[in-house]
Short mmCIF file of N, CA, C and O in Angstrom, two decimals:
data_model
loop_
_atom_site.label_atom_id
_atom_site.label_comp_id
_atom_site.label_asym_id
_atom_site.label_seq_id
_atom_site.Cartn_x
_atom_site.Cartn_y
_atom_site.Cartn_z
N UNK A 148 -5.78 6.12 4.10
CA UNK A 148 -5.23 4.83 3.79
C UNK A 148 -3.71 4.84 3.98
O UNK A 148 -2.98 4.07 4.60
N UNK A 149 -3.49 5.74 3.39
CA UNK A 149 -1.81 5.90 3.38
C UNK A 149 -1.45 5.81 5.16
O UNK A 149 -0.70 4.86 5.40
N UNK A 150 -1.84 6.59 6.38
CA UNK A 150 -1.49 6.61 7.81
C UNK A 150 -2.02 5.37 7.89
O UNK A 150 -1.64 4.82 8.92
N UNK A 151 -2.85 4.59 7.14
CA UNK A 151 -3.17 2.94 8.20
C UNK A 151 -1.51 2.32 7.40
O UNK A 151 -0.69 2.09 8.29
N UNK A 152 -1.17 2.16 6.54
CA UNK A 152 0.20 1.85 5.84
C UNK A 152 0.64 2.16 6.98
O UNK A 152 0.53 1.27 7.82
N UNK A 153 1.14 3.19 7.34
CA UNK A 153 2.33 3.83 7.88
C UNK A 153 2.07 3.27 9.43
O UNK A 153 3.17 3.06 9.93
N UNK A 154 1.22 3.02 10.18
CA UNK A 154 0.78 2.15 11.65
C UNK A 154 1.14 1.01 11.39
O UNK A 154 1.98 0.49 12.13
N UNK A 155 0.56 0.21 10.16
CA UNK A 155 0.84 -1.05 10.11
C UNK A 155 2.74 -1.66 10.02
O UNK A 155 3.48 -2.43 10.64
N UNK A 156 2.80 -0.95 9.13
CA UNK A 156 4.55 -0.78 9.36
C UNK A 156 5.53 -0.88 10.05
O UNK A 156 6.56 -1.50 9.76
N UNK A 157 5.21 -0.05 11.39
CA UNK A 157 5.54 0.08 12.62
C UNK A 157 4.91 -0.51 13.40
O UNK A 157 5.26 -0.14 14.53
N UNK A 158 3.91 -1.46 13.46
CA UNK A 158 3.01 -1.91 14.40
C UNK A 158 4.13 -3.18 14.71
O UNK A 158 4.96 -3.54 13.88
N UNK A 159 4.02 -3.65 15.81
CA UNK A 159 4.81 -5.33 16.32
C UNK A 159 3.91 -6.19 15.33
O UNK A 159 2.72 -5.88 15.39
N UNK A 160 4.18 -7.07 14.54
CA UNK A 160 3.33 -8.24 14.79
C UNK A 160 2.71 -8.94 15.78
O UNK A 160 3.30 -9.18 16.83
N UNK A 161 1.61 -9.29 15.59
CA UNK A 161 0.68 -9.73 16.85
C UNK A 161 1.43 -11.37 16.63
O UNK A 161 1.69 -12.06 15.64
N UNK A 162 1.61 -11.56 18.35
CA UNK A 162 1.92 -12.76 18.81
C UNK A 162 0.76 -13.29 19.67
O UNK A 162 0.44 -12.54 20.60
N UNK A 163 0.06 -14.45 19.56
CA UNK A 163 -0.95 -14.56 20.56
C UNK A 163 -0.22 -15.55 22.02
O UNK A 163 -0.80 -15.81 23.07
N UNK A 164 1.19 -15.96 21.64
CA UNK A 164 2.07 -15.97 22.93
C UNK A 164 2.39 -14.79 23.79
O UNK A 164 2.26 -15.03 24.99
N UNK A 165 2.80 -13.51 23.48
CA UNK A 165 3.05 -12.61 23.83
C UNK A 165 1.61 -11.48 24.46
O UNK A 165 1.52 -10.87 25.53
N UNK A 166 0.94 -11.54 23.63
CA UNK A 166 -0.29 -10.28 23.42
C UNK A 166 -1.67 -10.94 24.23
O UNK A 166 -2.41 -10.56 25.14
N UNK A 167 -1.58 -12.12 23.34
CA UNK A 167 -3.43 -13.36 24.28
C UNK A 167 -4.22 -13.12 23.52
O UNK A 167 -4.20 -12.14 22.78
N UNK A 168 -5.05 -13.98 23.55
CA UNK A 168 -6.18 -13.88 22.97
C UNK A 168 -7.29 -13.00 23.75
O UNK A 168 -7.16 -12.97 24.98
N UNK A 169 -8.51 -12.20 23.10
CA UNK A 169 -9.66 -11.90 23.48
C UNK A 169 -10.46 -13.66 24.17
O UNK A 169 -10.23 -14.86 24.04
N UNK A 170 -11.48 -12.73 24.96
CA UNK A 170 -11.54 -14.30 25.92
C UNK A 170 -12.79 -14.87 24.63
O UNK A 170 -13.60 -14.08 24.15
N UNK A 171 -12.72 -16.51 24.20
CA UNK A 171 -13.96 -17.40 23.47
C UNK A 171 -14.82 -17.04 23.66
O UNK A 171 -15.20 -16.90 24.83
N UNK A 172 -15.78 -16.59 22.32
CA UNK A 172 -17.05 -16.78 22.42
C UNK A 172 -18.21 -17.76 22.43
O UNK A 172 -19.43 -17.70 22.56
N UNK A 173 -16.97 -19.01 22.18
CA UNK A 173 -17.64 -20.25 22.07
C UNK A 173 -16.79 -21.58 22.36
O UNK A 173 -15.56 -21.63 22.24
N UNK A 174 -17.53 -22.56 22.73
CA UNK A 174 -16.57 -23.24 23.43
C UNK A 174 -16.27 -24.05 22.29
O UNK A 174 -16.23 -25.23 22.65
N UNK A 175 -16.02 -23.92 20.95
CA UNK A 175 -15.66 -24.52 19.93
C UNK A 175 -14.66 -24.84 19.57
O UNK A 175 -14.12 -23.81 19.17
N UNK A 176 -13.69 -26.07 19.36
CA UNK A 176 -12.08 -25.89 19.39
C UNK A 176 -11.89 -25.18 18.43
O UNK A 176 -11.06 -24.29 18.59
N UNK A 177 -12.94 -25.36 16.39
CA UNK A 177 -12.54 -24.67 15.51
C UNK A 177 -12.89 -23.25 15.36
O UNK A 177 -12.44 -22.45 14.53
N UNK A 178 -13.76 -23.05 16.29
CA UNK A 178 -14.03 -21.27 16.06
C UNK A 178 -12.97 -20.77 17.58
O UNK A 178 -13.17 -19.78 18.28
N UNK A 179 -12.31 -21.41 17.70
CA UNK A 179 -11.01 -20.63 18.36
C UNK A 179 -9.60 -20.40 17.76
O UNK A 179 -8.71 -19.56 17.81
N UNK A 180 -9.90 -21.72 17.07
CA UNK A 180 -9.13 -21.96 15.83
C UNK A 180 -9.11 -20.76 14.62
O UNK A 180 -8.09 -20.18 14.24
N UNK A 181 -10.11 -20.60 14.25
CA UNK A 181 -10.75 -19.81 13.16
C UNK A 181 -10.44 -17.98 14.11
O UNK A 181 -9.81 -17.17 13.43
N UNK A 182 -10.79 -17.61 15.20
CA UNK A 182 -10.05 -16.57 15.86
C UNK A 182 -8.60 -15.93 15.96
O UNK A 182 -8.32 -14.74 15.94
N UNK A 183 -7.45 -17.40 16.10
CA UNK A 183 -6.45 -17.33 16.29
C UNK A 183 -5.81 -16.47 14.91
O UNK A 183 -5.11 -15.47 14.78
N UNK A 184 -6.54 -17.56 13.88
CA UNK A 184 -5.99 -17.36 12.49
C UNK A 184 -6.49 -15.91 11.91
O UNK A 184 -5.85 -15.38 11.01
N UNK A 185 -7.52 -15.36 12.39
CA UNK A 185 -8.12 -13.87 12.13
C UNK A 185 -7.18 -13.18 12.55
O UNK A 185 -6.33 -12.76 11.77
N UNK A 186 -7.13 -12.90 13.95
CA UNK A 186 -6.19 -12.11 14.83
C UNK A 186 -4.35 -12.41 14.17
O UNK A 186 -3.63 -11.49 14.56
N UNK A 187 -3.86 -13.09 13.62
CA UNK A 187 -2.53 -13.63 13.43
C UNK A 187 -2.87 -12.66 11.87
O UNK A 187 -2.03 -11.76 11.78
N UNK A 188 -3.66 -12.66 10.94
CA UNK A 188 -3.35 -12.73 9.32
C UNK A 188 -3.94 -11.08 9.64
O UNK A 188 -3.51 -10.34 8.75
N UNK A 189 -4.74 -10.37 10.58
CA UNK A 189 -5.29 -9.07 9.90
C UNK A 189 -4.18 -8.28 10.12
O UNK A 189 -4.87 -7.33 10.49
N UNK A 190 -3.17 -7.88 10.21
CA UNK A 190 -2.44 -6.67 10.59
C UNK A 190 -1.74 -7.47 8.98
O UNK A 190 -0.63 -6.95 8.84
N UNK A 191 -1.89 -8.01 8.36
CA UNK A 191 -1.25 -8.51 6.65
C UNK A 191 -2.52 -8.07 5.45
O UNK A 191 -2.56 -7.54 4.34
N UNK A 192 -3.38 -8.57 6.34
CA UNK A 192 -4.48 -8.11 5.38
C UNK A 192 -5.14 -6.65 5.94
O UNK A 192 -6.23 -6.34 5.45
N UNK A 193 -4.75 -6.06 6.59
CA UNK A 193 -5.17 -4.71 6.67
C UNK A 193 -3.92 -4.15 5.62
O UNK A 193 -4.08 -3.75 4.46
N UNK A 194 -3.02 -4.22 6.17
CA UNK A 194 -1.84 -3.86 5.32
C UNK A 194 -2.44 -4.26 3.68
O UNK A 194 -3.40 -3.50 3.56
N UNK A 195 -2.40 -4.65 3.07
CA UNK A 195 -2.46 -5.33 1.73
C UNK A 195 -4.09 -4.88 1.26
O UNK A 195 -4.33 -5.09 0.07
N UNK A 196 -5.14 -4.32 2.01
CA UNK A 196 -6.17 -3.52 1.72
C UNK A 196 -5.75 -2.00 1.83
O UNK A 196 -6.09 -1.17 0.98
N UNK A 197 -5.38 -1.85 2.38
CA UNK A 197 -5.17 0.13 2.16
C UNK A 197 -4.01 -0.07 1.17
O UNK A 197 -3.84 1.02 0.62
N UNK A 198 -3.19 -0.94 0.73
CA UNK A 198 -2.42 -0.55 0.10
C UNK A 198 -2.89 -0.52 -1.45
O UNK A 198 -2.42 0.28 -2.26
N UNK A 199 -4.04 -1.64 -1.82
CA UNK A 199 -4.92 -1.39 -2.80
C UNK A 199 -5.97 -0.04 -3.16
O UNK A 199 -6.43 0.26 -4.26
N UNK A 200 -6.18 0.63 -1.87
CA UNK A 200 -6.74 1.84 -1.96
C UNK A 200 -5.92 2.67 -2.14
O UNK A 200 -6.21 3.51 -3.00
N UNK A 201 -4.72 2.79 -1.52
CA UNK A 201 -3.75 3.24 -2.30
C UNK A 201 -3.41 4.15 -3.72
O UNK A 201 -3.26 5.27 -4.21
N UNK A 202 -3.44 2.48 -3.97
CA UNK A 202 -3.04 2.16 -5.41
C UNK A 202 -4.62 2.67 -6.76
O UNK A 202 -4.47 3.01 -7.93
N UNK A 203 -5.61 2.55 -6.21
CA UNK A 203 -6.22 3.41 -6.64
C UNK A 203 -7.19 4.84 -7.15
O UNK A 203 -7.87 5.34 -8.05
N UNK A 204 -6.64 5.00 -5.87
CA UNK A 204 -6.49 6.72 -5.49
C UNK A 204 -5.39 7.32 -6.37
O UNK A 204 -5.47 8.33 -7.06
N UNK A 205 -4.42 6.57 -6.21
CA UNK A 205 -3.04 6.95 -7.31
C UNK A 205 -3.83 6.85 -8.59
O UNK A 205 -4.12 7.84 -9.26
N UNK A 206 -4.18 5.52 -8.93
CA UNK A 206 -4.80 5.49 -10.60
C UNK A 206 -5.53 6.42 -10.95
O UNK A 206 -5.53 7.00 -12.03
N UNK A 207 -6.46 6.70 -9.65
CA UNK A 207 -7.78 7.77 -10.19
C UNK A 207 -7.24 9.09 -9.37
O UNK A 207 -7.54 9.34 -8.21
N UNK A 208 -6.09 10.18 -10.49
CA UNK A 208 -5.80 10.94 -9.60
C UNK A 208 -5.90 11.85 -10.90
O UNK A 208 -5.83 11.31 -12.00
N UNK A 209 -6.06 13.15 -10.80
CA UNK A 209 -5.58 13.92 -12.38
C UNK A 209 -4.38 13.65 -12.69
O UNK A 209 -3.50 13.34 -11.88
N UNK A 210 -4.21 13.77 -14.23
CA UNK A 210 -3.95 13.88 -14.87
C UNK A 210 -3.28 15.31 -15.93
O UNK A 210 -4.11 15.85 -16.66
N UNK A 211 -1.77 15.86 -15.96
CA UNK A 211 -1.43 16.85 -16.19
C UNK A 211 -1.70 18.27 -15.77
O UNK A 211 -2.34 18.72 -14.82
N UNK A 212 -0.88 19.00 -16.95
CA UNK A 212 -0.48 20.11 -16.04
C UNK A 212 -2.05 21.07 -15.56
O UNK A 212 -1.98 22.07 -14.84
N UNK A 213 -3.19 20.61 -16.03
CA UNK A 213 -4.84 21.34 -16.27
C UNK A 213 -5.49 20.26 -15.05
O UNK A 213 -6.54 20.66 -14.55
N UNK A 214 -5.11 19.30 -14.67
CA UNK A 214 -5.79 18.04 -14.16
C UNK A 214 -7.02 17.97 -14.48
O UNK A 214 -7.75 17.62 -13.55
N UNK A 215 -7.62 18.21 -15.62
CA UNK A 215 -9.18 18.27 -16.23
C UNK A 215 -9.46 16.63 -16.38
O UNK A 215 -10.58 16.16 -16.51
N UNK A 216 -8.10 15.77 -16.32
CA UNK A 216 -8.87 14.19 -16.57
C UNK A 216 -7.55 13.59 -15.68
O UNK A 216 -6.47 14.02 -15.28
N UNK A 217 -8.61 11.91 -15.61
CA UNK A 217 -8.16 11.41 -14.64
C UNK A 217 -7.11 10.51 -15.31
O UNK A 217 -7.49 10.08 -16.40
N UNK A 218 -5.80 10.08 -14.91
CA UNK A 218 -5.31 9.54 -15.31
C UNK A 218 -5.09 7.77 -15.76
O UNK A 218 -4.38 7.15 -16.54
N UNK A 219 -6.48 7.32 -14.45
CA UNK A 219 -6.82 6.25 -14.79
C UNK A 219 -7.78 6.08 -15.75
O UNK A 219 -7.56 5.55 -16.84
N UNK A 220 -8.61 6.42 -15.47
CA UNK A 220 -10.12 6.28 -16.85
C UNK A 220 -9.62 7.23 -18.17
O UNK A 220 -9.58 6.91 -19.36
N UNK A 221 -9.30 8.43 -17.57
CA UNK A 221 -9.32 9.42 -19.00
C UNK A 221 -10.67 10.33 -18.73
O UNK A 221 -10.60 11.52 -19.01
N UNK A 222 -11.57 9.93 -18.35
CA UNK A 222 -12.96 10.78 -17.97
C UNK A 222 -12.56 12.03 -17.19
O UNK A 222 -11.66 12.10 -16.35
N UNK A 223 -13.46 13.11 -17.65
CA UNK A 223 -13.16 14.40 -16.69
C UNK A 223 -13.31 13.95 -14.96
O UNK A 223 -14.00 13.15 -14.33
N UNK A 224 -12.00 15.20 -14.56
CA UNK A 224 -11.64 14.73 -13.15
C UNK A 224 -12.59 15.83 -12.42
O UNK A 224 -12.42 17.02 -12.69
N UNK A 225 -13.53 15.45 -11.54
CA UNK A 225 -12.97 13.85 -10.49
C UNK A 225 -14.05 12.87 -11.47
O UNK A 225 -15.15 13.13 -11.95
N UNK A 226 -13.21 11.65 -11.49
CA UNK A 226 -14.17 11.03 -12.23
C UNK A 226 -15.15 10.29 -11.18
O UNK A 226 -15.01 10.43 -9.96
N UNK A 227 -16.29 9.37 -11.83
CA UNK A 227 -17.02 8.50 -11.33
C UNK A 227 -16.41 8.00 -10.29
O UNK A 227 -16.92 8.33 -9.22
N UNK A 228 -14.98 6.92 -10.19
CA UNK A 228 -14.65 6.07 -9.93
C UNK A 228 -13.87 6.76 -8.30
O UNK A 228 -14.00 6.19 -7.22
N UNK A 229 -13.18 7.92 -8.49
CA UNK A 229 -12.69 8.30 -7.45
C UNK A 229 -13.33 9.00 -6.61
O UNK A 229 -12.68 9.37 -5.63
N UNK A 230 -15.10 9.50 -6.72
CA UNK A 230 -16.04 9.53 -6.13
C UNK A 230 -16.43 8.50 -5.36
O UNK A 230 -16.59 8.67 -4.15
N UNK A 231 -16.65 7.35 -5.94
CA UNK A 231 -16.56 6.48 -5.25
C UNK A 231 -15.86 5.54 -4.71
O UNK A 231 -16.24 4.62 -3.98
N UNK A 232 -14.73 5.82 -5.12
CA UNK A 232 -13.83 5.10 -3.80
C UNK A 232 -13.64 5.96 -2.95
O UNK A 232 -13.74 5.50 -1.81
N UNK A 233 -13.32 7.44 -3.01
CA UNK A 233 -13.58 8.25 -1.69
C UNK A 233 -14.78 8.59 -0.78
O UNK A 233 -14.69 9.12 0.33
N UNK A 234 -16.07 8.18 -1.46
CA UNK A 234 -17.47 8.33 -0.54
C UNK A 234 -17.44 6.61 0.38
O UNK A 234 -17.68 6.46 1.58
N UNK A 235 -17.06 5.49 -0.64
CA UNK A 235 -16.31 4.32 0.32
C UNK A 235 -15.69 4.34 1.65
O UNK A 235 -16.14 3.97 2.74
N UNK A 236 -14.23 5.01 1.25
CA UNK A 236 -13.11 5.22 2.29
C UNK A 236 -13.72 6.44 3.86
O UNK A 236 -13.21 6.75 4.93
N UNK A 237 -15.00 6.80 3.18
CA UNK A 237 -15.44 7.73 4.24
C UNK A 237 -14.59 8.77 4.24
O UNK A 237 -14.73 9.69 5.04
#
């Protein structure tokens, strides 16, 4: 999560003046519409999802100098929670 941060960062913003669109899958004005606005908002919302995984990888991380618990729950580490956000994250 942290290296998609660090791409997104440095990535250009997507311009669909500059970059183009992928060619319509439909000859729909609003599902081109509805494309434009995907392609324009995901490099914000990719950004703003890993940074929540992030943020809870940090929460669910040990806890002191033994790391026997997690600092988010308190449950012995690794807890439940950071099992599963790391079997998630693949």
């Amino acid at each position: 999560m942290q290296e998609i941060l660090e791409r997104s960062d440095r990535a250009v913003p997507w311009d669909p003046d500059t970059v183009g669109l992928p060619d319509a899958h439909s000859d729909s004005a609003l599902a081109r519409i509805n494309d434009v606005a995907f392609y324009a908002n995901a490099r914000d919302e990719v950004t703003n999802l890993a940074g929540v995984c992030v943020h809870l990888l940090l929460l669910h991380s040990p806890e002191g100098d033994d790391g026997s618990r997690c600092q988010g729950c308190r449950l012995p580490w690794p807890c439940p929670s950071f099992g599963e956000i790391s079997r998630l994250l693949g």
